[in-house]
Coordinates of C-alpha atoms in Angstrom, one line a residue:
M13 CA 29.3 31.5 -2.1
S14 CA 30.5 27.9 -2.2
T15 CA 32.2 26.3 0.7
D16 CA 35.4 25.7 -1.2
R17 CA 35.7 29.4 -2.2
Q18 CA 35.0 30.4 1.4
I19 CA 37.8 28.1 2.6
I20 CA 40.3 29.6 0.2
L21 CA 39.4 33.1 1.2
E22 CA 39.7 32.3 4.8
K23 CA 43.1 30.7 4.3
I24 CA 44.4 33.7 2.4
E25 CA 43.0 36.1 5.1
S26 CA 44.8 34.0 7.7
I27 CA 48.1 34.2 5.8
I28 CA 47.9 38.0 5.3
L29 CA 46.9 38.5 8.9
D30 CA 49.8 36.5 10.2
I31 CA 52.2 38.5 8.0
S32 CA 50.8 41.8 9.2
R33 CA 51.0 40.7 12.8
S34 CA 54.6 39.6 12.4
L35 CA 55.6 43.0 10.9
S36 CA 53.8 44.9 13.6
E37 CA 55.9 42.9 16.2
N38 CA 59.1 43.6 14.3
K39 CA 59.4 39.8 13.4
S40 CA 60.2 38.4 10.1
P41 CA 57.0 37.2 8.4
K42 CA 56.8 33.6 7.2
Y43 CA 54.5 31.5 5.1
T44 CA 54.3 27.7 4.7
L45 CA 54.2 25.8 1.5
I46 CA 54.5 22.3 0.3
S47 CA 58.2 21.4 -0.2
K48 CA 59.5 20.5 -3.6
S49 CA 62.8 19.2 -2.2
R50 CA 63.9 15.8 -3.5
S51 CA 63.0 14.1 -0.3
N52 CA 59.4 15.2 -0.8
V53 CA 59.1 14.1 -4.4
R54 CA 57.6 10.6 -4.8
Q55 CA 59.3 9.2 -7.9
D56 CA 58.7 5.6 -8.7
A57 CA 57.7 3.4 -11.7
T58 CA 54.2 4.8 -11.7
G59 CA 54.8 8.5 -11.6
I60 CA 56.0 11.7 -10.0
Q61 CA 54.2 13.6 -7.3
L62 CA 54.9 15.9 -4.4
G63 CA 54.3 14.6 -1.0
T64 CA 52.8 16.5 2.0
A65 CA 56.0 17.7 3.7
T66 CA 56.1 21.5 4.0
T67 CA 58.8 24.2 4.4
E68 CA 58.8 27.7 5.7
V69 CA 59.8 30.8 3.8
E70 CA 60.9 33.9 5.6
M71 CA 60.5 37.4 4.2
F72 CA 63.8 38.6 5.6
G73 CA 66.0 35.6 4.8
R74 CA 69.7 35.5 4.4
Q75 CA 69.5 36.6 0.8
G76 CA 68.0 39.9 -0.4
A77 CA 66.2 38.2 -3.1
S78 CA 64.0 36.3 -0.5
T79 CA 62.4 39.6 0.5
L80 CA 61.6 40.5 -3.1
K81 CA 60.1 37.1 -4.0
F82 CA 58.2 37.1 -0.7
S83 CA 56.5 40.4 -1.6
K84 CA 55.7 39.1 -5.1
V85 CA 54.0 36.0 -3.7
V86 CA 51.9 38.1 -1.4
Q87 CA 50.9 40.3 -4.3
I88 CA 49.6 37.3 -6.1
L89 CA 47.8 36.1 -3.0
S90 CA 46.0 39.4 -2.9
F91 CA 45.2 39.3 -6.6
V92 CA 43.9 35.7 -6.3
Y93 CA 41.8 36.7 -3.2
K94 CA 40.0 39.3 -5.4
L95 CA 39.4 36.7 -8.1
V96 CA 37.9 34.2 -5.8
L97 CA 35.8 36.7 -4.0
E98 CA 34.3 38.0 -7.3
N99 CA 34.2 34.5 -8.8
S100 CA 36.2 35.7 -11.7
N101 CA 38.5 34.0 -14.1
V102 CA 41.6 35.2 -16.0
T103 CA 44.6 33.6 -17.7
Q104 CA 48.0 33.7 -16.0
R105 CA 49.1 35.9 -18.9
D106 CA 46.4 38.5 -18.1
A107 CA 47.4 38.3 -14.5
Y108 CA 51.0 39.0 -15.3
Y109 CA 50.1 42.0 -17.4
T110 CA 47.9 43.3 -14.6
L111 CA 50.8 43.0 -12.2
S112 CA 53.6 43.5 -14.7
G113 CA 55.1 46.4 -12.7
S114 CA 56.2 44.0 -10.0
F115 CA 57.5 41.1 -12.2
N116 CA 60.4 40.9 -14.6
S117 CA 58.8 38.4 -17.0
Q118 CA 55.9 35.9 -17.5
N119 CA 58.3 33.2 -16.2
D120 CA 59.0 35.3 -13.1
F121 CA 55.2 35.5 -12.4
N122 CA 54.7 31.8 -13.2
R123 CA 57.4 30.7 -10.7
C124 CA 55.8 32.8 -7.9
F125 CA 52.4 31.6 -8.8
E126 CA 53.6 28.0 -8.4
D127 CA 54.6 28.9 -4.9
V128 CA 51.0 30.2 -4.3
L129 CA 49.6 26.9 -5.5
R130 CA 51.8 25.1 -3.0
I131 CA 50.8 27.5 -0.2
L132 CA 47.1 27.1 -0.7
D133 CA 47.4 23.4 -2.0
V134 CA 44.5 23.8 -4.4
P135 CA 44.2 23.4 -8.2
R136 CA 44.8 26.6 -10.1
R137 CA 41.3 26.4 -11.5
A138 CA 40.0 26.9 -8.0
L139 CA 41.8 30.2 -7.8
G140 CA 40.3 31.7 -11.0
L141 CA 43.5 31.5 -13.0
S142 CA 44.1 29.4 -16.1
A143 CA 47.1 28.8 -18.1
A144 CA 47.5 30.8 -21.3
P145 CA 46.7 28.8 -24.5
K146 CA 49.6 26.6 -25.4
G147 CA 48.4 23.8 -27.5
S148 CA 46.2 22.8 -30.4
I149 CA 44.0 20.0 -31.5
A150 CA 42.7 18.7 -34.9
G151 CA 41.4 15.7 -36.6
A152 CA 38.6 13.2 -35.7
V153 CA 37.0 15.2 -32.8
K154 CA 34.2 17.6 -32.3
I155 CA 34.5 20.3 -29.7
T156 CA 31.5 21.9 -28.1
Q157 CA 32.0 25.2 -26.1
G158 CA 28.6 26.6 -25.0
T159 CA 26.5 26.8 -28.1
E160 CA 29.4 26.7 -30.5
E161 CA 30.3 23.4 -32.1
I162 CA 33.7 22.9 -33.9
D163 CA 34.3 20.0 -36.3
C164 CA 38.0 19.6 -36.1
L165 CA 38.1 17.6 -39.3
L166 CA 37.3 20.8 -41.2
L167 CA 39.8 23.1 -39.6
G168 CA 42.9 24.4 -41.4
K169 CA 46.6 23.6 -40.6
S170 CA 46.6 25.4 -37.3
G171 CA 43.7 23.3 -35.8
Y172 CA 41.8 24.6 -32.8
E173 CA 43.8 26.4 -30.1
L174 CA 43.1 24.9 -26.7
P175 CA 42.0 27.3 -24.1
G176 CA 43.6 27.3 -20.7
D177 CA 40.4 26.5 -18.9
L178 CA 38.6 23.4 -20.3
S179 CA 35.8 23.3 -17.7
N180 CA 33.2 24.3 -20.4
I181 CA 34.7 22.2 -23.2
K182 CA 33.0 19.0 -24.3
L183 CA 34.8 16.5 -26.6
D184 CA 33.2 14.0 -28.9
S185 CA 35.1 11.5 -31.0
L186 CA 34.4 11.3 -34.7
G187 CA 35.5 7.8 -35.3
A188 CA 39.1 8.2 -34.0
R189 CA 41.2 5.1 -33.4
Y190 CA 44.2 6.8 -31.9
V191 CA 45.2 9.9 -30.1
L192 CA 48.5 11.2 -31.7
V193 CA 50.5 13.6 -29.6
V194 CA 53.3 15.5 -31.4
E195 CA 56.0 17.5 -29.7
K196 CA 56.2 20.4 -32.2
D197 CA 53.8 22.9 -33.7
A198 CA 55.5 22.8 -37.0
V199 CA 55.1 19.0 -37.3
F200 CA 51.4 19.4 -36.1
K201 CA 50.8 21.9 -38.9
T202 CA 52.4 19.6 -41.5
L203 CA 50.3 16.6 -40.5
C204 CA 47.2 18.8 -40.6
E205 CA 48.1 20.0 -44.1
K206 CA 48.5 16.4 -45.2
V207 CA 45.3 15.4 -43.5
I208 CA 46.7 12.4 -41.7
W209 CA 43.4 11.4 -40.1
N210 CA 42.2 10.4 -43.6
E211 CA 44.7 7.5 -43.5
V212 CA 44.8 6.9 -39.8
P213 CA 41.7 8.1 -38.0
C214 CA 43.2 10.0 -35.1
I215 CA 42.9 13.0 -32.8
L216 CA 46.0 15.0 -33.4
I217 CA 47.3 17.2 -30.4
T218 CA 50.4 19.3 -29.8
G219 CA 51.6 20.8 -26.6
R220 CA 54.3 22.9 -28.4
G221 CA 57.0 21.5 -26.3
Y222 CA 56.6 20.8 -22.7
P223 CA 52.8 20.5 -22.2
G224 CA 50.7 22.7 -19.9
L225 CA 48.0 21.2 -17.7
A226 CA 45.2 22.0 -20.2
V227 CA 47.0 20.0 -23.0
R228 CA 47.6 17.1 -20.7
E229 CA 44.0 17.2 -19.6
V230 CA 42.7 17.0 -23.2
V231 CA 45.0 14.0 -23.9
S232 CA 43.9 12.3 -20.7
R233 CA 40.2 12.9 -21.4
C234 CA 40.5 11.6 -25.0
E235 CA 42.2 8.5 -23.7
S236 CA 39.7 7.7 -20.9
D237 CA 36.5 9.0 -22.5
F238 CA 37.0 7.4 -25.9
N239 CA 39.1 4.4 -24.7
L240 CA 41.8 5.2 -27.3
P241 CA 45.5 4.4 -27.3
V242 CA 47.8 7.5 -27.0
L243 CA 50.8 7.6 -29.3
G244 CA 53.7 10.1 -28.9
L245 CA 56.0 11.5 -31.5
F246 CA 59.0 13.4 -30.3
D247 CA 62.5 14.6 -31.4
Y248 CA 65.3 12.1 -31.0
N249 CA 67.0 13.7 -28.1
P250 CA 66.8 13.4 -24.3
H251 CA 64.5 16.5 -24.0
G252 CA 62.0 14.8 -26.4
L253 CA 61.9 11.8 -24.1
Q254 CA 61.5 14.1 -21.0
I255 CA 58.5 15.7 -22.7
L256 CA 56.9 12.2 -23.3
L257 CA 57.5 11.3 -19.7
T258 CA 55.7 14.5 -18.6
Y259 CA 52.6 13.3 -20.4
R260 CA 53.0 9.8 -19.0
F261 CA 54.0 10.5 -15.3
G262 CA 53.3 14.2 -14.5
S263 CA 55.6 16.8 -13.2
A264 CA 56.6 17.8 -9.6
R265 CA 57.1 21.4 -10.7
M266 CA 53.3 21.7 -11.1
G267 CA 52.7 20.9 -7.5
R268 CA 50.4 18.2 -6.3
E269 CA 48.0 18.7 -9.2
G270 CA 50.9 17.8 -11.5
I271 CA 50.0 14.1 -11.6
Q272 CA 46.3 14.7 -12.1
Y273 CA 46.3 14.4 -15.9
T274 CA 48.5 11.6 -16.9
S275 CA 48.1 9.2 -19.8
N276 CA 49.4 5.8 -20.8
I277 CA 51.2 7.4 -23.8
Q278 CA 53.1 4.9 -26.0
W279 CA 56.4 6.0 -27.7
L280 CA 55.9 6.0 -31.4
G281 CA 59.2 7.7 -32.0
L282 CA 61.7 8.8 -32.8
H283 CA 63.8 5.7 -31.8
W284 CA 67.3 4.9 -32.7
F285 CA 66.0 2.5 -35.4
D286 CA 64.3 5.4 -37.1
V287 CA 67.3 7.7 -37.2
K288 CA 70.4 5.5 -37.5
D289 CA 70.4 5.6 -41.3
A290 CA 69.6 9.3 -41.6
N291 CA 71.8 11.6 -43.6
A292 CA 74.7 12.7 -41.4
K293 CA 74.0 16.3 -42.2
H294 CA 70.7 16.1 -40.2
F295 CA 72.4 15.0 -37.0
K296 CA 73.4 17.4 -34.2
K297 CA 76.1 16.7 -31.7
F298 CA 75.2 16.4 -28.0
G299 CA 76.0 19.2 -25.7
K300 CA 76.9 19.1 -22.0
K301 CA 73.2 19.6 -21.1
D302 CA 72.1 16.7 -23.3
M303 CA 74.5 14.4 -21.4
Q304 CA 73.2 15.6 -18.1
V305 CA 69.6 15.0 -19.1
C306 CA 70.6 11.5 -20.3
D307 CA 72.2 10.6 -17.0
S308 CA 69.2 11.9 -15.1
L309 CA 66.9 9.8 -17.2
L310 CA 69.0 6.7 -16.8
S311 CA 68.8 7.1 -13.0
Q312 CA 65.1 7.4 -12.8
P313 CA 63.0 4.4 -11.9
F314 CA 60.4 4.7 -14.7
V315 CA 63.3 4.4 -17.2
N316 CA 65.7 2.0 -15.6
Q317 CA 63.0 -0.4 -14.7
R318 CA 61.8 -0.7 -18.2
R319 CA 64.3 -2.2 -20.7
R320 CA 63.2 -0.6 -23.9
Y321 CA 63.3 2.9 -22.7
Y322 CA 66.6 2.3 -20.9
E323 CA 68.2 0.8 -24.1
E324 CA 67.0 3.8 -26.1
V325 CA 68.5 6.4 -23.7
A326 CA 71.7 4.4 -23.5
Q327 CA 71.9 4.3 -27.3
M328 CA 71.3 8.0 -27.4
K329 CA 74.1 8.6 -24.9
R330 CA 76.5 6.2 -26.6
H331 CA 76.2 7.8 -30.1
E332 CA 75.9 11.4 -28.7
V333 CA 73.7 12.6 -31.6
K334 CA 70.2 14.0 -31.9
L335 CA 67.8 14.5 -34.7
E336 CA 64.7 16.7 -35.0
L337 CA 61.4 15.6 -36.4
E338 CA 61.6 18.1 -39.2
S339 CA 64.5 16.1 -40.7
V340 CA 62.3 13.1 -41.4
D341 CA 61.4 12.6 -45.1
D342 CA 57.7 12.7 -45.6
I343 CA 56.7 12.7 -42.0
K344 CA 53.1 11.8 -42.7
E345 CA 54.1 8.5 -44.5
F346 CA 56.6 7.8 -41.8
V347 CA 53.9 8.2 -39.0
V348 CA 51.3 6.2 -40.9
R349 CA 53.6 3.4 -41.6
K350 CA 54.8 3.1 -38.0
I351 CA 51.2 3.2 -36.7
L352 CA 49.9 0.6 -39.1
K353 CA 52.9 -1.7 -38.4
K354 CA 52.4 -1.0 -34.7
K355 CA 56.0 0.1 -34.2
F356 CA 55.5 1.7 -30.9
F357 CA 56.4 0.8 -27.3
D358 CA 53.6 0.0 -25.0
D359 CA 53.7 0.7 -21.2
R360 CA 55.5 -2.6 -20.5
F361 CA 58.1 -1.6 -23.1
H362 CA 57.4 -4.4 -25.5
E363 CA 56.8 -3.6 -29.1
S364 CA 53.1 -3.8 -29.6

């Protein structure tokens, strides 16, 4: 057994032993985990990451829900212990179904598992759990998984579904000049159908909304391994920009591994210039949540210290409208034109 696995097992054993001892002494059991309070989130112009400050969680807290969540976290710790001991691997979805009698939903399981990651302070891969597939790749890239080779130039409109665990995946560029990240699966499929890589040699990737770690890892690897620029195409709304910034800066919600796979993604669109002359019927009005997200973005260092992004968010808030990628006429020609004319923002927020 590797030293790392042994350390994880010993840490879980110690936690369970402390809980048992507290219960036997009629004390409220506790566990310690990395805090995700605002004061422990490092947020600057380079990224977002949790610090090292910790907090304690009591089983018998002031609210009854604390006891229930505490027991759920302990269940996951026990489940993870068995995985590490047996050197097994499952997806978070498989784990949820195994323990579904104790959890209300997949999201309920995921939130408790995020606490386990902050308790043990290790990557999820070290615990034998990987995220469920939530992303696809297509275009000028070859994927090798064991003895199987997949030429993504030859795949259909759905591309290759990325697995949650990429440890056995090898990527090879097939003459790509860009990595193109698109927010939505529907737009990804349209660009695949129209074979966009025949006009702009690219590796096409979607995270189907907010990206999981596996998708972000693939984007980061394509950027670093093949020395390619990464371009991002998102809805014209504050949530689209938040998704782009997750690729660029990471996410505190994912714990201290959340900043591990970042990329210098450049904003291809949608920008105000792209949508200002669109048919009015395609626009949707801002809701209260959209305004709140805009205000949050404008207050964040990596937006307010970079003029181009700040101006775009300010325009968005001023006009109070949003527009989806599906409303763009001939999305392939739109993307090709913007790339060839280099109408995207680089990391210094100048047009490249």
